[in-house]
Structure formats: structure tokens, C-alpha cells
CSV table of C-alpha atoms and ligand atoms in Angstrom, one decimal:
chain,number,residue,atom,x,y,z
U,19,MET,CA,36.8,182.2,263.7
U,20,ASN,CA,34.4,184.2,261.5
U,21,GLN,CA,33.6,187.7,262.7
U,22,THR,CA,30.1,188.4,263.9
U,23,ILE,CA,28.2,191.0,262.1
U,24,TYR,CA,28.5,193.3,265.0
U,25,GLN,CA,32.3,192.8,265.1
U,26,GLN,CA,32.3,193.8,261.4
U,27,PHE,CA,30.4,197.0,262.3
U,28,THR,CA,32.9,198.0,265.0
U,29,GLU,CA,35.9,197.0,262.9
U,30,ARG,CA,34.7,199.1,260.0
U,31,LYS,CA,34.0,202.0,262.3
U,32,LYS,CA,37.5,201.7,263.8
U,33,GLN,CA,38.9,201.9,260.3
U,34,GLY,CA,36.8,204.8,259.3
U,35,LYS,CA,35.0,202.7,256.7
U,36,LYS,CA,31.4,203.6,255.9
U,37,SER,CA,28.7,201.0,255.1
U,38,PHE,CA,25.6,201.0,252.9
U,39,ALA,CA,22.5,199.0,253.7
U,40,VAL,CA,19.6,198.6,251.3
U,41,LEU,CA,16.3,198.3,253.1
U,42,ILE,CA,13.9,195.8,251.6
U,43,ASP,CA,10.3,196.1,252.8
U,44,PRO,CA,8.6,192.7,252.2
U,45,ASP,CA,5.3,194.5,251.5
U,46,LYS,CA,6.8,196.5,248.7
U,47,VAL,CA,8.9,194.0,246.9
U,48,ASP,CA,7.9,191.2,244.5
U,49,ILE,CA,9.6,188.0,245.3
U,50,ASP,CA,10.4,187.7,241.6
U,51,ALA,CA,12.1,191.1,241.6
U,52,ILE,CA,14.5,190.2,244.5
U,53,ALA,CA,17.0,188.4,242.2
U,54,GLN,CA,17.5,191.6,240.2
U,55,LEU,CA,17.8,193.7,243.4
U,56,VAL,CA,20.4,191.3,244.8
U,57,GLN,CA,22.4,191.2,241.6
U,58,LEU,CA,22.5,195.0,241.6
U,59,GLY,CA,23.4,195.0,245.2
U,60,GLN,CA,26.3,192.7,244.6
U,61,GLU,CA,27.6,194.7,241.7
U,62,ALA,CA,27.4,197.9,243.7
U,63,LYS,CA,29.1,196.3,246.7
U,64,VAL,CA,26.2,196.9,249.1
U,65,ASP,CA,27.3,195.9,252.6
U,66,TYR,CA,24.0,194.8,254.1
U,67,PHE,CA,20.4,194.1,253.3
U,68,TYR,CA,18.0,195.2,256.0
U,69,VAL,CA,14.6,193.5,255.8
U,70,GLY,CA,11.6,194.8,257.6
U,71,GLY,CA,9.2,197.7,257.9
U,72,SER,CA,6.9,199.4,260.4
U,73,LEU,CA,4.0,197.5,259.1
U,74,VAL,CA,4.6,194.2,257.3
U,75,ILE,CA,1.2,193.0,256.1
U,76,SER,CA,2.4,190.3,253.7
U,77,SER,CA,3.3,186.9,254.9
U,78,HIS,CA,6.3,186.3,252.7
U,79,LEU,CA,9.0,187.6,255.1
U,80,ASP,CA,10.8,184.1,255.3
U,81,GLU,CA,10.5,183.6,251.5
U,82,CYS,CA,11.9,187.1,250.9
U,83,ILE,CA,14.9,186.4,253.1
U,84,GLN,CA,15.5,182.9,251.7
U,85,GLN,CA,15.4,184.4,248.2
U,86,ILE,CA,18.1,186.9,249.1
U,87,LYS,CA,20.3,184.3,250.9
U,88,SER,CA,20.1,181.9,248.0
U,89,SER,CA,21.7,184.3,245.6
U,90,CYS,CA,24.3,186.2,247.6
U,91,ASP,CA,26.6,186.4,250.7
U,92,ILE,CA,25.6,189.9,251.7
U,93,PRO,CA,24.4,189.7,255.3
U,94,VAL,CA,20.7,190.0,255.9
U,95,ILE,CA,19.8,192.0,259.0
U,96,LEU,CA,16.2,192.1,260.3
U,97,PHE,CA,14.8,195.6,261.0
U,98,PRO,CA,11.5,194.6,262.6
U,99,GLY,CA,8.5,196.7,263.2
U,100,SER,CA,7.1,194.1,265.6
U,101,PRO,CA,8.1,190.8,267.1
U,102,SER,CA,6.2,189.0,264.4
U,103,GLN,CA,8.9,190.0,262.0
U,104,VAL,CA,11.5,187.7,263.3
U,105,SER,CA,12.8,185.2,260.8
U,106,ARG,CA,15.5,182.5,261.6
U,107,TYR,CA,16.6,182.7,258.0
U,108,ALA,CA,18.3,186.1,258.5
U,109,ASP,CA,21.8,186.6,259.9
U,110,ALA,CA,21.2,189.1,262.6
U,111,LEU,CA,18.5,191.1,264.3
U,112,LEU,CA,18.5,194.8,265.2
U,113,TYR,CA,16.9,194.4,268.6
U,114,LEU,CA,15.3,197.8,268.7
U,115,SER,CA,14.3,199.7,271.8
U,116,LEU,CA,12.6,203.0,270.9
U,117,ILE,CA,14.6,205.2,273.2
U,118,SER,CA,13.4,208.4,271.7
U,119,GLY,CA,9.8,207.7,272.7
U,120,ARG,CA,8.0,207.1,275.9
U,121,ASN,CA,5.9,204.2,274.9
U,122,PRO,CA,6.8,201.4,277.3
U,123,GLU,CA,5.7,198.7,274.9
U,124,LEU,CA,8.4,199.7,272.4
U,125,LEU,CA,11.0,200.3,275.1
U,126,ILE,CA,10.7,196.9,276.8
U,127,GLY,CA,7.1,195.5,276.7
U,128,GLN,CA,7.2,193.7,273.4
U,129,HIS,CA,10.7,192.5,274.1
U,130,VAL,CA,9.6,190.7,277.3
U,131,ILE,CA,6.8,189.0,275.4
U,132,SER,CA,8.9,187.8,272.5
U,133,ALA,CA,12.2,187.1,274.4
U,134,PRO,CA,12.0,183.3,274.4
U,135,PHE,CA,11.1,183.2,270.8
U,136,VAL,CA,13.8,185.7,269.8
U,137,LYS,CA,16.5,183.7,271.7
U,138,LYS,CA,15.4,180.4,270.2
U,139,SER,CA,15.7,181.9,266.7
U,140,GLY,CA,19.5,181.6,266.9
U,141,LEU,CA,19.9,185.0,265.3
U,142,GLU,CA,22.8,187.3,266.2
U,143,ILE,CA,21.1,189.9,268.4
U,144,MET,CA,22.3,193.5,268.2
U,145,PRO,CA,20.8,195.7,270.9
U,146,THR,CA,19.9,198.9,269.2
U,147,GLY,CA,18.9,202.3,270.6
U,148,TYR,CA,16.3,203.3,268.0
U,149,MET,CA,15.6,207.1,267.7
U,150,VAL,CA,12.9,208.5,265.6
U,151,ILE,CA,13.6,212.0,264.4
U,152,ASP,CA,10.9,214.3,263.0
U,153,GLY,CA,11.1,214.1,259.2
U,154,GLY,CA,8.7,216.9,258.4
U,155,ALA,CA,5.5,214.9,258.3
U,156,PRO,CA,4.0,211.9,260.1
U,157,THR,CA,5.6,208.7,258.8
U,158,THR,CA,4.4,205.1,259.4
U,159,VAL,CA,6.9,204.6,262.2
U,160,SER,CA,5.9,207.8,264.0
U,161,TYR,CA,2.2,206.9,263.8
U,162,ILE,CA,2.5,203.2,264.6
U,163,SER,CA,5.0,203.8,267.5
U,164,ASN,CA,2.5,206.2,269.2
U,165,ALA,CA,5.5,208.2,270.4
U,166,THR,CA,6.6,211.7,269.7
U,167,PRO,CA,9.7,211.9,267.4
U,168,ILE,CA,12.6,214.1,268.5
U,169,PRO,CA,12.2,217.5,266.8
U,170,ALA,CA,14.5,217.9,263.8
U,171,ASP,CA,16.4,220.9,265.3
U,172,LYS,CA,16.8,219.6,268.8
U,173,ASN,CA,20.3,218.3,268.4
U,174,GLU,CA,21.1,218.3,272.1
U,175,ILE,CA,18.1,216.0,272.8
U,176,ALA,CA,19.3,213.6,270.2
U,177,MET,CA,22.8,213.7,271.6
U,178,CYS,CA,21.6,213.1,275.2
U,179,THR,CA,19.3,210.3,274.1
U,180,ALA,CA,22.1,208.5,272.2
U,181,MET,CA,24.5,208.9,275.1
U,182,ALA,CA,21.9,207.5,277.5
U,183,GLY,CA,21.3,204.6,275.1
U,184,GLU,CA,25.0,203.8,274.9
U,185,MET,CA,25.5,204.0,278.7
U,186,LEU,CA,22.5,201.6,279.1
U,187,GLY,CA,24.4,199.1,277.0
U,188,MET,CA,23.0,199.5,273.5
U,189,LYS,CA,25.5,198.4,270.9
U,190,LEU,CA,24.2,200.5,268.0
U,191,ILE,CA,22.3,203.8,267.6
U,192,TYR,CA,19.9,204.0,264.7
U,193,MET,CA,18.5,207.5,264.0
U,194,ASP,CA,15.6,207.3,261.6
U,195,ALA,CA,13.5,210.1,260.1
U,196,GLY,CA,11.1,207.4,259.0
U,197,SER,CA,10.6,205.8,255.6
U,198,GLY,CA,9.9,208.3,252.9
U,199,ALA,CA,10.5,211.2,255.3
U,200,LYS,CA,10.2,214.6,253.6
U,201,ARG,CA,13.3,215.9,255.4
U,202,PRO,CA,16.1,213.6,256.2
U,203,ILE,CA,18.2,214.0,259.4
U,204,THR,CA,20.4,217.1,259.3
U,205,GLU,CA,24.2,216.8,259.3
U,206,GLN,CA,24.3,219.0,262.3
U,207,MET,CA,22.3,216.5,264.4
U,208,ILE,CA,24.4,213.6,263.0
U,209,GLU,CA,27.6,215.4,263.9
U,210,LYS,CA,26.5,216.2,267.4
U,211,VAL,CA,25.4,212.7,268.1
U,212,ALA,CA,28.4,211.0,266.5
U,213,LYS,CA,30.9,213.1,268.5
U,214,HIS,CA,29.4,211.9,271.8
U,215,ILE,CA,29.1,208.2,271.3
U,216,ASN,CA,31.6,205.5,270.5
U,217,ILE,CA,29.2,202.8,269.1
U,218,PRO,CA,28.3,202.7,265.4
U,219,LEU,CA,25.7,205.1,264.2
U,220,ILE,CA,23.1,204.1,261.6
U,221,ILE,CA,21.2,206.8,259.7
U,222,GLY,CA,18.1,206.4,257.5
U,223,GLY,CA,14.9,208.0,256.4
U,224,GLY,CA,14.3,210.1,253.4
U,225,ILE,CA,17.7,209.9,251.9
U,226,THR,CA,17.2,210.1,248.1
U,227,GLU,CA,20.5,211.4,246.8
U,228,PRO,CA,24.1,210.2,246.8
U,229,GLU,CA,25.3,213.6,247.9
U,230,LYS,CA,23.1,213.4,251.0
U,231,ALA,CA,24.5,210.0,251.9
U,232,TYR,CA,28.0,211.3,251.4
U,233,LEU,CA,27.4,214.3,253.7
U,234,ASN,CA,25.8,212.1,256.3
U,235,CYS,CA,28.9,209.9,256.4
U,236,LYS,CA,31.2,212.9,256.6
U,237,ALA,CA,29.1,214.2,259.5
U,238,GLY,CA,29.7,210.9,261.4
U,239,ALA,CA,27.2,208.3,260.1
U,240,ASP,CA,28.7,204.8,260.0
U,241,VAL,CA,25.9,203.1,258.1
U,242,ILE,CA,23.5,204.6,255.6
U,243,VAL,CA,20.1,203.0,255.1
U,244,VAL,CA,18.0,203.6,252.0
U,245,GLY,CA,14.7,202.0,251.1
U,246,ASN,CA,12.1,204.2,249.4
U,247,ALA,CA,14.3,206.0,246.9
U,248,ILE,CA,15.7,202.7,245.6
U,249,GLU,CA,12.2,201.2,245.2
U,250,LYS,CA,11.7,204.1,242.8
U,251,ASP,CA,15.0,204.1,241.0
U,252,LEU,CA,17.3,201.1,241.1
U,253,ASN,CA,20.2,203.0,239.6
U,254,LEU,CA,20.5,204.7,243.0
U,255,ILE,CA,21.9,201.5,244.5
U,256,LYS,CA,25.2,201.9,242.8
U,257,GLU,CA,25.3,205.7,243.0
U,258,ILE,CA,24.6,205.8,246.7
U,259,SER,CA,26.9,202.8,247.4
U,260,ASP,CA,29.8,204.6,245.6
U,261,ALA,CA,29.1,207.8,247.5
U,262,VAL,CA,29.1,206.1,250.8
U,263,HIS,CA,32.3,204.1,250.1
U,264,SER,CA,34.1,207.1,248.7
U,265,VAL,CA,34.2,208.4,252.2
U,266,ASP,CA,36.4,205.4,253.3
U,267,THR,CA,39.5,207.1,252.1
U,268,VAL,CA,38.8,210.4,253.8
U,269,LYS,CA,40.2,210.8,257.2
U,270,ILE,CA,37.5,211.9,259.6
U,271,VAL,CA,38.9,214.1,262.4
P,131,LIG,C1,13.3,203.7,257.2
P,131,LIG,O1,15.5,204.3,257.6
P,131,LIG,C2,14.7,203.6,256.8
P,131,LIG,O2,13.1,203.2,258.5
P,131,LIG,C3,14.8,204.0,255.3
P,131,LIG,O3,14.0,205.1,255.0
P,131,LIG,O4,12.7,204.3,253.0
P,131,LIG,O5,13.1,206.7,253.4
P,131,LIG,O6,14.9,205.3,252.6
P,131,LIG,P1,13.7,205.4,253.4
């Protein structure tokens, strides 16, 4: 039987293998440019395409995903900013609960409203404790979520939040400094969180250099997500993918 995407995540974590996900925001990508992006992704051995954004204004989400799926086997995982961003054409859904915030709508409210629709989609659902970390300036996610991000230097708060998320049954923790964050999440915070949870840890927001991605993985990140920087420089797909995968051979103790 084929592994589910979540089984892949946990298997890779067990083996100490790191993964790289390219985030595609349907608002920012031209449908015509997707083929090139996918080709570069394949050549660079990108592990996943994440699709979504805090604010998807355009209506070509389905088209965007179909275009990716038509030209590669790289799994497409939805990273939705709202229930309207659920597409049955994707492979899996990060079913996000904003556990770092205290906005009940994003903790459970919108999930209740969209539950029948999400279930009917047939997508693989991955319950994800989503934690927004202060990235040095307000980002779309921090504004839209109407929730205070965890301060960048409060490693213990991040640790306790992730631990609570895991004990509540979340299958993944996603720590995000927000798209285009001025300051990505520190290695100290990643290390603190990674040491105290057993589920895979996804890190994103403001990563612009291969070196940063490498250090994040060394600190305990299992999946690195990059969007903005790649929109500006497509060469980074291969550079960051190589950096992330180079950690595979290094034994993390
Ligand atoms: C944002 O984690 C993602 O939610 C990726 O952030 O666009 O800054 O790479 P960037």
C-alpha cells in the first residue's frame, strides 16, 4: 500500500531526513509560470509544493494545483488561509489550528463551519498546530489572524505551546514567522521546540538563504518552507533544496 503523505513525514523524520517545500501563493504566480517552477522543483528534488496564503484573492486555486499536478509527481499540500482555500485537486491539507493565538475562530470556529465540506473533499487531512512567531514586523498572517504572535525571544512559550499542541493530538507543528518576515525564527527557538516534541516540525517565514535553511534543519526543523525569496530568485530553489538535503547525512544528536 502507498504511504500517506503523513507517513512520509514521520518516516523521513525517523531517518533524520530533512524536507524542502516550495510555497506557491496563487495570488503571486502566473499560471503560465507554473510549468517552469515545477520543472525547477523537479530538478532540485523539492519534496513538496505547498499552495496557499493568508489572503488568496484570485480565483485560480484549482487551476494552479491542476497545473502543478499535470506536470509532476511532487505532492501538493494545501496551506490554507481560510476554508475557501480547500481544493480537492491537492493531495493533502494542513488542517491548521492557530494554537499560538487566542482567536477562537482560528482555533476551532472556522473548522466547525467547514468540516462537512473538508471531509467531502477526500483530501488527506493533517491536523497541524500552527504557531505564528513575531518576525520583526506585522505580516499578512499576523494582521489577518487578529492574534498576537509569540515574541521572537520567548522560546519557552513556543516550547510549551508546541508541547500542548502535540498532547492535544496535533500531528504536525508549523512555526511561521509569516511570509516575508524581516526576521526568521531563531535556531534557539527551533532547538527548544524540537527537543520537546516528537511530531514533525515545519519551519517557515523569511528564510532567504540556503545557510539559514541548513542551520534551521541542524537545529531540529524537519521541513523548511520558502515562498517569497523564491518568487524573487528562482535559483534559490536548487540552492536551498541542496542545503536542506545536505543535512540528511549529518547525524542529529
Ligand atoms: C509563510 O512560511 C511561509 O507562511 C513562507 O514564508 O514567503 O517568507 O518564505 P516566506
